[in-house]
Short mmCIF file of C-alpha atoms and ligand atoms in Angstrom, two decimals:
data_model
loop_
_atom_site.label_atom_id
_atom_site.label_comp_id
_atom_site.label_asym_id
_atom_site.label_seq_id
_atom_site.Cartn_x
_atom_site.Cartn_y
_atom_site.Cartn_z
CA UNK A 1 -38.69 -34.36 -41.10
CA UNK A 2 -40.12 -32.08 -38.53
CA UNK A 3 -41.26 -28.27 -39.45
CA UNK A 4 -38.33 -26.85 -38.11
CA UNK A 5 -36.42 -28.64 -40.83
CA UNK A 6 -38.90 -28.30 -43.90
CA UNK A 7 -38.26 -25.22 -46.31
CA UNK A 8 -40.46 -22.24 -46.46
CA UNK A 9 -41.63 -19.58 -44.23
CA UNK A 10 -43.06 -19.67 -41.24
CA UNK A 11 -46.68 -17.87 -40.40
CA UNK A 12 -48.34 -16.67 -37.51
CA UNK A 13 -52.03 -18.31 -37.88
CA UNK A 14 -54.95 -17.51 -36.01
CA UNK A 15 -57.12 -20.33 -36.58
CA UNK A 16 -60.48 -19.87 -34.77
CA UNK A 17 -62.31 -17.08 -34.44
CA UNK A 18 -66.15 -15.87 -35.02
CA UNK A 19 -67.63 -12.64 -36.20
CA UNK A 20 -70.98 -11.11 -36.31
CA UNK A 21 -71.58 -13.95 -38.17
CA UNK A 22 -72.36 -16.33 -35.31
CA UNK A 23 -71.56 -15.04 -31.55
CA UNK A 24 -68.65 -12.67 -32.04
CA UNK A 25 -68.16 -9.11 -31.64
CA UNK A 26 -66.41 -7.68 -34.73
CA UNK A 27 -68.16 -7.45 -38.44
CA UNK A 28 -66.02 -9.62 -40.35
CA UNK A 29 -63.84 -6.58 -41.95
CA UNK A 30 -62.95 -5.91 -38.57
CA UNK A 31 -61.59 -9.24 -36.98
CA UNK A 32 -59.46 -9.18 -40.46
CA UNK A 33 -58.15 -5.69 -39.60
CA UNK A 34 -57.43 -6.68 -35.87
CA UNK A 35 -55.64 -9.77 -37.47
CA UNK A 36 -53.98 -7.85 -39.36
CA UNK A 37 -53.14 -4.80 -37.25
CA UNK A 38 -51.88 -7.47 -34.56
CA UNK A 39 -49.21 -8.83 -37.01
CA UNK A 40 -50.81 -11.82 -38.05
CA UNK A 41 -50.07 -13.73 -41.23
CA UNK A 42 -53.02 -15.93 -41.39
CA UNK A 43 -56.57 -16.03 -40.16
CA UNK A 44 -59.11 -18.52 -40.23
CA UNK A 45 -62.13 -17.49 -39.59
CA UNK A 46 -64.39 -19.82 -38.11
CA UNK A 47 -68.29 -18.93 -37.31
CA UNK A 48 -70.76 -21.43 -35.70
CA UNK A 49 -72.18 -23.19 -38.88
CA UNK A 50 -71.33 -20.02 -41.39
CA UNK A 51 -68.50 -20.09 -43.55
CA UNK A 52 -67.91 -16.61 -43.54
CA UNK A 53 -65.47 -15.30 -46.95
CA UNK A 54 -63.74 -12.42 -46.64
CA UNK A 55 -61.24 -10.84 -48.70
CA UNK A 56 -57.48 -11.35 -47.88
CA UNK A 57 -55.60 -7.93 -47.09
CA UNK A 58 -51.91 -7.57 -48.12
CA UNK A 59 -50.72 -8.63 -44.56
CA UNK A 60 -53.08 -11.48 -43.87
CA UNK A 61 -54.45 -14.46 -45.92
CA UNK A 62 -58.07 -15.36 -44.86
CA UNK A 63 -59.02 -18.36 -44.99
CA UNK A 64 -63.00 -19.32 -45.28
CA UNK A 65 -63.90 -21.73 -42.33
CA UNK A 66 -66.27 -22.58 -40.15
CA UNK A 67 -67.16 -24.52 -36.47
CA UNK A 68 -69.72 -27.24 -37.04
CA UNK A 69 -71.65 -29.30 -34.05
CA UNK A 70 -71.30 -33.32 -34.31
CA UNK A 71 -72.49 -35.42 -31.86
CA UNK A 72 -69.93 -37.65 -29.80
CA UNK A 73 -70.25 -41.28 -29.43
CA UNK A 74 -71.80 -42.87 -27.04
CA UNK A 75 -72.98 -40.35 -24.96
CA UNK A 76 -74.03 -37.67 -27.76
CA UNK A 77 -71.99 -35.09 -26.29
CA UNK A 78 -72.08 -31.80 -28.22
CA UNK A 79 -68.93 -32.23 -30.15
CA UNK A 80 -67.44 -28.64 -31.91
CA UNK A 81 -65.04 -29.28 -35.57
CA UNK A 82 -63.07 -26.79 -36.59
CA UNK A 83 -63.70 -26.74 -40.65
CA UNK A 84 -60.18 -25.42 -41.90
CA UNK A 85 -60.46 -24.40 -45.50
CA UNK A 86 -63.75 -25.58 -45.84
CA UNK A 87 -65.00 -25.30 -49.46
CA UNK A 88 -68.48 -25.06 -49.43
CA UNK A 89 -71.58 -23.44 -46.78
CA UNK A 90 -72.40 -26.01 -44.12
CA UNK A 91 -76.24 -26.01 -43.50
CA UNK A 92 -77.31 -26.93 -39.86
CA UNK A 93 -79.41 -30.22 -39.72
CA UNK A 94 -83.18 -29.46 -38.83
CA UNK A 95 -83.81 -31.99 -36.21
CA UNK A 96 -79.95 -33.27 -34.14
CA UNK A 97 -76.41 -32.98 -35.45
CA UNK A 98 -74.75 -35.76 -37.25
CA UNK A 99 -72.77 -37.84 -35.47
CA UNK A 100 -68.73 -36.91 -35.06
CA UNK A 101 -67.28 -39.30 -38.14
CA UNK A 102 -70.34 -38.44 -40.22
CA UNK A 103 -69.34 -34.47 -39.43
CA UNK A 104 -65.42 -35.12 -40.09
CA UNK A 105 -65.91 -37.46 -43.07
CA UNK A 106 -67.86 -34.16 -44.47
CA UNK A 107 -65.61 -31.91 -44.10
CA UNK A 108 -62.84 -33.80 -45.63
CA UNK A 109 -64.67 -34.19 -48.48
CA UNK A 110 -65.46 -30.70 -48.63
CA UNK A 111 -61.87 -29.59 -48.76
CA UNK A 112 -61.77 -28.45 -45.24
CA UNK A 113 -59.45 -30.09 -42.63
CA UNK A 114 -61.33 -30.98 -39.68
CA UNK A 115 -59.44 -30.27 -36.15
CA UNK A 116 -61.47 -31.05 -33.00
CA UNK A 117 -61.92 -28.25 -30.99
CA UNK A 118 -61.45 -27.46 -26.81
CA UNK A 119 -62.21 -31.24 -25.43
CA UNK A 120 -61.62 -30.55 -22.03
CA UNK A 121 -64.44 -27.27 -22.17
CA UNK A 122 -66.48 -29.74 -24.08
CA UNK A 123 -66.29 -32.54 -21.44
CA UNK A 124 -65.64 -34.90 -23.87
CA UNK A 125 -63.67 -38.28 -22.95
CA UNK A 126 -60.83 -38.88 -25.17
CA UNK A 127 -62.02 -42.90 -26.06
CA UNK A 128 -65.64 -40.57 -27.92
CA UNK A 129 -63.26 -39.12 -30.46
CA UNK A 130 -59.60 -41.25 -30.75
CA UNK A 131 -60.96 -43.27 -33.17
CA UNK A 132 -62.39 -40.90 -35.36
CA UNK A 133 -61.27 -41.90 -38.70
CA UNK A 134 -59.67 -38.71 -40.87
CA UNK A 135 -59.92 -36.37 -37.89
CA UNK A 136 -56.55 -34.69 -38.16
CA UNK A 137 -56.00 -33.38 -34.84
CA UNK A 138 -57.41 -31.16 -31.43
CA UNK A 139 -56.62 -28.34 -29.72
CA UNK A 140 -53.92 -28.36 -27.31
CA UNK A 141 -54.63 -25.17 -25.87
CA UNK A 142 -57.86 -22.43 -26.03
CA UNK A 143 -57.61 -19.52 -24.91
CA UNK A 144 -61.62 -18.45 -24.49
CA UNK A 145 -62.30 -21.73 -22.87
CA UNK A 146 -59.15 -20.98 -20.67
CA UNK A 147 -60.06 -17.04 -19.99
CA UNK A 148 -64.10 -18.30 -19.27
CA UNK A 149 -63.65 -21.62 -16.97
CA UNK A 150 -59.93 -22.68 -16.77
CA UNK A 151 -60.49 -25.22 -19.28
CA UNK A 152 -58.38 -24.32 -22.00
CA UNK A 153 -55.40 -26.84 -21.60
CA UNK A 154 -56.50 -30.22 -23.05
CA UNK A 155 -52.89 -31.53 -23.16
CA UNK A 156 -53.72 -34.74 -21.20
CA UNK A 157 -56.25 -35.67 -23.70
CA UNK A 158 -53.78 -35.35 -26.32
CA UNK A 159 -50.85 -37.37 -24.80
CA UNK A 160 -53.49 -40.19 -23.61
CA UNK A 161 -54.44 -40.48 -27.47
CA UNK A 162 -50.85 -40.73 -28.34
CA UNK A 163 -49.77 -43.02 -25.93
CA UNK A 164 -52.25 -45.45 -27.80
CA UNK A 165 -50.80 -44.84 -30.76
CA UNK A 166 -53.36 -42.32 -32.42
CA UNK A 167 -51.78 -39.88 -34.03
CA UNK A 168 -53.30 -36.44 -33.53
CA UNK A 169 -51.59 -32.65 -34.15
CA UNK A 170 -52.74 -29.91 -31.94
CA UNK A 171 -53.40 -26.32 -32.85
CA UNK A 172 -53.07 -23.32 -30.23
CA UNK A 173 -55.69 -21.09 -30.94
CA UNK A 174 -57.38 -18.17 -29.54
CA UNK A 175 -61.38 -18.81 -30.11
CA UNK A 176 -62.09 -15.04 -30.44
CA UNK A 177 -65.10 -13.89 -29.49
CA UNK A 178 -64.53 -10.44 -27.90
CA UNK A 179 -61.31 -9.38 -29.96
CA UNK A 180 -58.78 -6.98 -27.41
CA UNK A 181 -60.15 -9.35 -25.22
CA UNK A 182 -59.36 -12.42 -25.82
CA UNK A 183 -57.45 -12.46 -28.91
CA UNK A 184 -53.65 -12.59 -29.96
CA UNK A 185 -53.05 -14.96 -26.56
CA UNK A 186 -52.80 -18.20 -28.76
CA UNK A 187 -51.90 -18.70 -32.26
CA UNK A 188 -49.77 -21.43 -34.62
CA UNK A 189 -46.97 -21.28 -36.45
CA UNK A 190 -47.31 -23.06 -39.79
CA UNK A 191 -44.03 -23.88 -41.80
CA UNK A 192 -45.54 -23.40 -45.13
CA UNK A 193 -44.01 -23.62 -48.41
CA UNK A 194 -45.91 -20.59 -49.53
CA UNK A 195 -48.19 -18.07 -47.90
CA UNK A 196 -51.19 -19.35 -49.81
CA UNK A 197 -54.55 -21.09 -48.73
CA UNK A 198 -53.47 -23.99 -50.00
CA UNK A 199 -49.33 -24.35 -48.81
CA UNK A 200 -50.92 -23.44 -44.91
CA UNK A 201 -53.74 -26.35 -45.54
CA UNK A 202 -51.10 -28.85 -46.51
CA UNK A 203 -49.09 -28.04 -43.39
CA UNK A 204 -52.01 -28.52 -41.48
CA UNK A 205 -52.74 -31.80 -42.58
CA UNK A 206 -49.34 -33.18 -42.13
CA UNK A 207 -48.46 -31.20 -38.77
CA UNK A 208 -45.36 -29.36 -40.31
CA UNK A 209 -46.40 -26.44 -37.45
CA UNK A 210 -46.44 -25.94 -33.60
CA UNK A 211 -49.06 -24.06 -31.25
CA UNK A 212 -47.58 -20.88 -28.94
CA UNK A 213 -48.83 -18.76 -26.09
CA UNK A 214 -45.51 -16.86 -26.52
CA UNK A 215 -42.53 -19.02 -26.42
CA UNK A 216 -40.52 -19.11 -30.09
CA UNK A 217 -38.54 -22.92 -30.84
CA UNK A 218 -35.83 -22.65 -32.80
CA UNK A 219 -34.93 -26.17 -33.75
CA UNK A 220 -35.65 -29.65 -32.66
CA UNK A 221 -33.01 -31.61 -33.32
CA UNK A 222 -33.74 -35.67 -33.05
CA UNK A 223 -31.19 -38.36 -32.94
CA UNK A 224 -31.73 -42.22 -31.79
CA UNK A 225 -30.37 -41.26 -28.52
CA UNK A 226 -31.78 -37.44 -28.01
CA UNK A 227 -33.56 -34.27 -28.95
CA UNK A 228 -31.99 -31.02 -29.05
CA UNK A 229 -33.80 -28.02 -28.73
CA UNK A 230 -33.39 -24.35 -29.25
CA UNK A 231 -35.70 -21.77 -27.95
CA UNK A 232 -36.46 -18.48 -26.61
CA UNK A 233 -35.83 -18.40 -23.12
CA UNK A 234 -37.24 -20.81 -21.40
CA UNK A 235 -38.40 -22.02 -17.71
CA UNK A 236 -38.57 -25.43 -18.50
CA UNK A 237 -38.47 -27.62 -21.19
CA UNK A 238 -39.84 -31.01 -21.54
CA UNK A 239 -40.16 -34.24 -23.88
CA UNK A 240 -43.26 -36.14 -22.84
CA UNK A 241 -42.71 -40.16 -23.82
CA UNK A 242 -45.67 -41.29 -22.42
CA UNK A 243 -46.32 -42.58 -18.63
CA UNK A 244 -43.45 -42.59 -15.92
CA UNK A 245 -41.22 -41.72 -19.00
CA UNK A 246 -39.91 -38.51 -20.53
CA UNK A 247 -36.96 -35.82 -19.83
CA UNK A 248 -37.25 -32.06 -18.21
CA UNK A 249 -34.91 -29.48 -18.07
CA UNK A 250 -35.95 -26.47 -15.23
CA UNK A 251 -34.39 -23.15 -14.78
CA UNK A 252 -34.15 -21.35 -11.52
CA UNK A 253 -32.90 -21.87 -8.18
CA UNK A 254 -34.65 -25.31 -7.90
CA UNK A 255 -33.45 -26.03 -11.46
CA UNK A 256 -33.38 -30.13 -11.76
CA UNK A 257 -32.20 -31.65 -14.65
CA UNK A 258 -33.92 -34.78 -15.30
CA UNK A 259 -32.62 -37.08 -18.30
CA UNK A 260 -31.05 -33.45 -19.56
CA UNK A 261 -28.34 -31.27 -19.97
CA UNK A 262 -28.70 -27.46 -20.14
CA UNK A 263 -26.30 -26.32 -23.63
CA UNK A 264 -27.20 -22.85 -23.08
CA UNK A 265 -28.30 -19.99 -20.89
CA UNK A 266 -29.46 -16.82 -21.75
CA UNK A 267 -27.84 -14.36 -18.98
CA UNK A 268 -31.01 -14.51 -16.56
CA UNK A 269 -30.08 -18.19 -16.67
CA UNK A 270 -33.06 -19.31 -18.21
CA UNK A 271 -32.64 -21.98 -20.79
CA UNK A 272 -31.96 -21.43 -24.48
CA UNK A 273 -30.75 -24.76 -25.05
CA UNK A 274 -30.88 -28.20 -24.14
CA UNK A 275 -30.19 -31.61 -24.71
CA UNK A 276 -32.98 -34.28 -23.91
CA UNK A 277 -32.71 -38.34 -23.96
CA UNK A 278 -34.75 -40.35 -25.31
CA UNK A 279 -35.88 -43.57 -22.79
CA UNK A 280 -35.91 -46.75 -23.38
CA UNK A 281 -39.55 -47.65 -25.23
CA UNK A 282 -40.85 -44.31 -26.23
CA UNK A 283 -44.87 -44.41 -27.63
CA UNK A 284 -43.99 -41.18 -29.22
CA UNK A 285 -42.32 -38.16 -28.35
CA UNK A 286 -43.47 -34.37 -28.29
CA UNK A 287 -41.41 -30.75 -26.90
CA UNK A 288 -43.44 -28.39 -24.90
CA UNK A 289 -41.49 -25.12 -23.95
CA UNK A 290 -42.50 -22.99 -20.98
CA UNK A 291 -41.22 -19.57 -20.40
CA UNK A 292 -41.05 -17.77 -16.67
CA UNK A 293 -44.64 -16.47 -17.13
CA UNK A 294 -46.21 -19.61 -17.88
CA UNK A 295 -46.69 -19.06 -21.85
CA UNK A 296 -46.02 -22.20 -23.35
CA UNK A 297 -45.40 -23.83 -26.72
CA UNK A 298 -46.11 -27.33 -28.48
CA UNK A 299 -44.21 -29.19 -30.98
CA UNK A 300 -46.28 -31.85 -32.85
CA UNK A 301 -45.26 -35.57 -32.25
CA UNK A 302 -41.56 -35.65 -33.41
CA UNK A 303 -42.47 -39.92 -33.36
CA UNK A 304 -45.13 -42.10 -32.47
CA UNK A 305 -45.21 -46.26 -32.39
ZN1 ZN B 401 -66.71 -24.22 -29.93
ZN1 ZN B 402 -65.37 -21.29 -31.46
#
């Protein structure tokens, strides 16, 4: 079952984001307000080695995280986790970080889920964390690491992993650090059963959720033979298979189908729905949606061998 079939509601999470409490700007009151002002459902807020707590507000559920350093194999690369939900204060190591599994196994059994945060900013080469054991996913897109050095997009580390076989979900977050800034650019919408801590940590260990920089999907429709999808209106959309494989549909005057159909158009004939084939010998399969700006959107892996 993929999110857009599961029952519940869907949120609009922010997922990592620091306050006064490490390097950002705001006091932590005030990255909830912006959160919350921006029309936000969920915020995770994620300091550099502080779990910082701070009170929910009607509009937005806050969720206690934090951004530990782990050290990636073999090269001890400065790795950052994401600490989702984490239940207890982290304490920085006095002499060198732990090494990545040591930092992951943690967190898992701290109640947090641990996502591995911008790869390509971090330099990091995806065969240093793919076999991470109980690390639940990356991020597909950043939007500080984008907005700072064009580094924000680590969707070819993610489809490399995949097309091994390792599979990873990928959050689109914003990494706040100067709020008006650089915030409300990238967030993720969970499918949760509930708008509680606990419903929107489920759904982020089991990838019921996909990451946005503005386009909406509707539905993702799978059958043996194809994928149907339904989104705002869209540029392009593609299923990536793995190498030399996969389907595109483009709008425009150089429009060019490839392994797809166009169901719909909205009236500036950009695409609202499509029909996508599956090749022959698929790894796995994941839907990224472009609109005519650029903004994108990520489903999870609808399949992976
Ligand atoms: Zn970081
Ligand atoms: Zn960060």
């Amino acid at each position: 079952m993929t999110p857009f079939d599961a029952p519940g509601e869907w949120l609009r999470c922010a997922l990592h984001a620091h306050t006064t409490n490490s390097d950002g700007d705001l006091a932590p009151g005030g990255l909830v307000r912006h959160y919350d002002w921006a029309g936000y459902d969920v915020l995770a807020i994620s300091d550099h080695w502080v779990r910082t707590d701070e009170p929910s507000t009607d509009g937005l559920l806050v969720i206690p995280s934090a951004e530990l350093n782990a050290l990636a194999p073999a090269r001890e690369d400065d790795a950052h986790v994401l600490a989702l939900g984490l239940a207890v204060d982290p304490v920085v190591p006095e002499i060198e970080f732990a090494p990545l599994q040591e930092v992951v196994s943690w967190v898992l059994a701290n109640g947090g889920v641990p996502y591995l945060a911008h790869t390509y900013w971090s330099g990091l080469r995806v065969d240093q964390w793919e076999a991470c054991e109980g690390l639940v996913g990356i991020e597909v897109w950043n939007t500080g690491c984008e907005l700072e050095l064009g580094r924000g997009d680590a969707s070819l580390h993610w489809d490399e992993a995949l097309e091994r076989g390792r599979l990873l979900y990928a959050l689109a977050t914003d990494d706040s650090h100067h709020p008006g800034y650089d915030s409300g650019f990238a967030w993720t919408w969970v499918r949760a059963r509930e708008k509680t801590q606990e419903a929107v940590l489920d759904a982020l260990r089991t990838g019921a959720f996909y990451g946005s920089t503005g386009p909406r999907i509707d539905s993702v429709e799978l059958t043996d033979g194809d994928v149907t999808v339904r989104c705002s209106p869209a540029a392009s959309i593609t299923l990536y298979t793995g190498r030399r494989r996969g389907a595109r549909i483009n709008a425009g005057r150089l429009g060019y189908p490839h392994n797809a159909q166009v169901l719909e158009r909205a009236d500036d004939g950009l695409i609202t729905a499509v029909r996508l084939e599956r090749p022959f010998r698929q790894p796995y399969g994941r839907i990224e949606v472009a609109d005519a700006n650029g903004n994108r959107a990520w489903t999870n892996p609808l399949w992976i061998a």
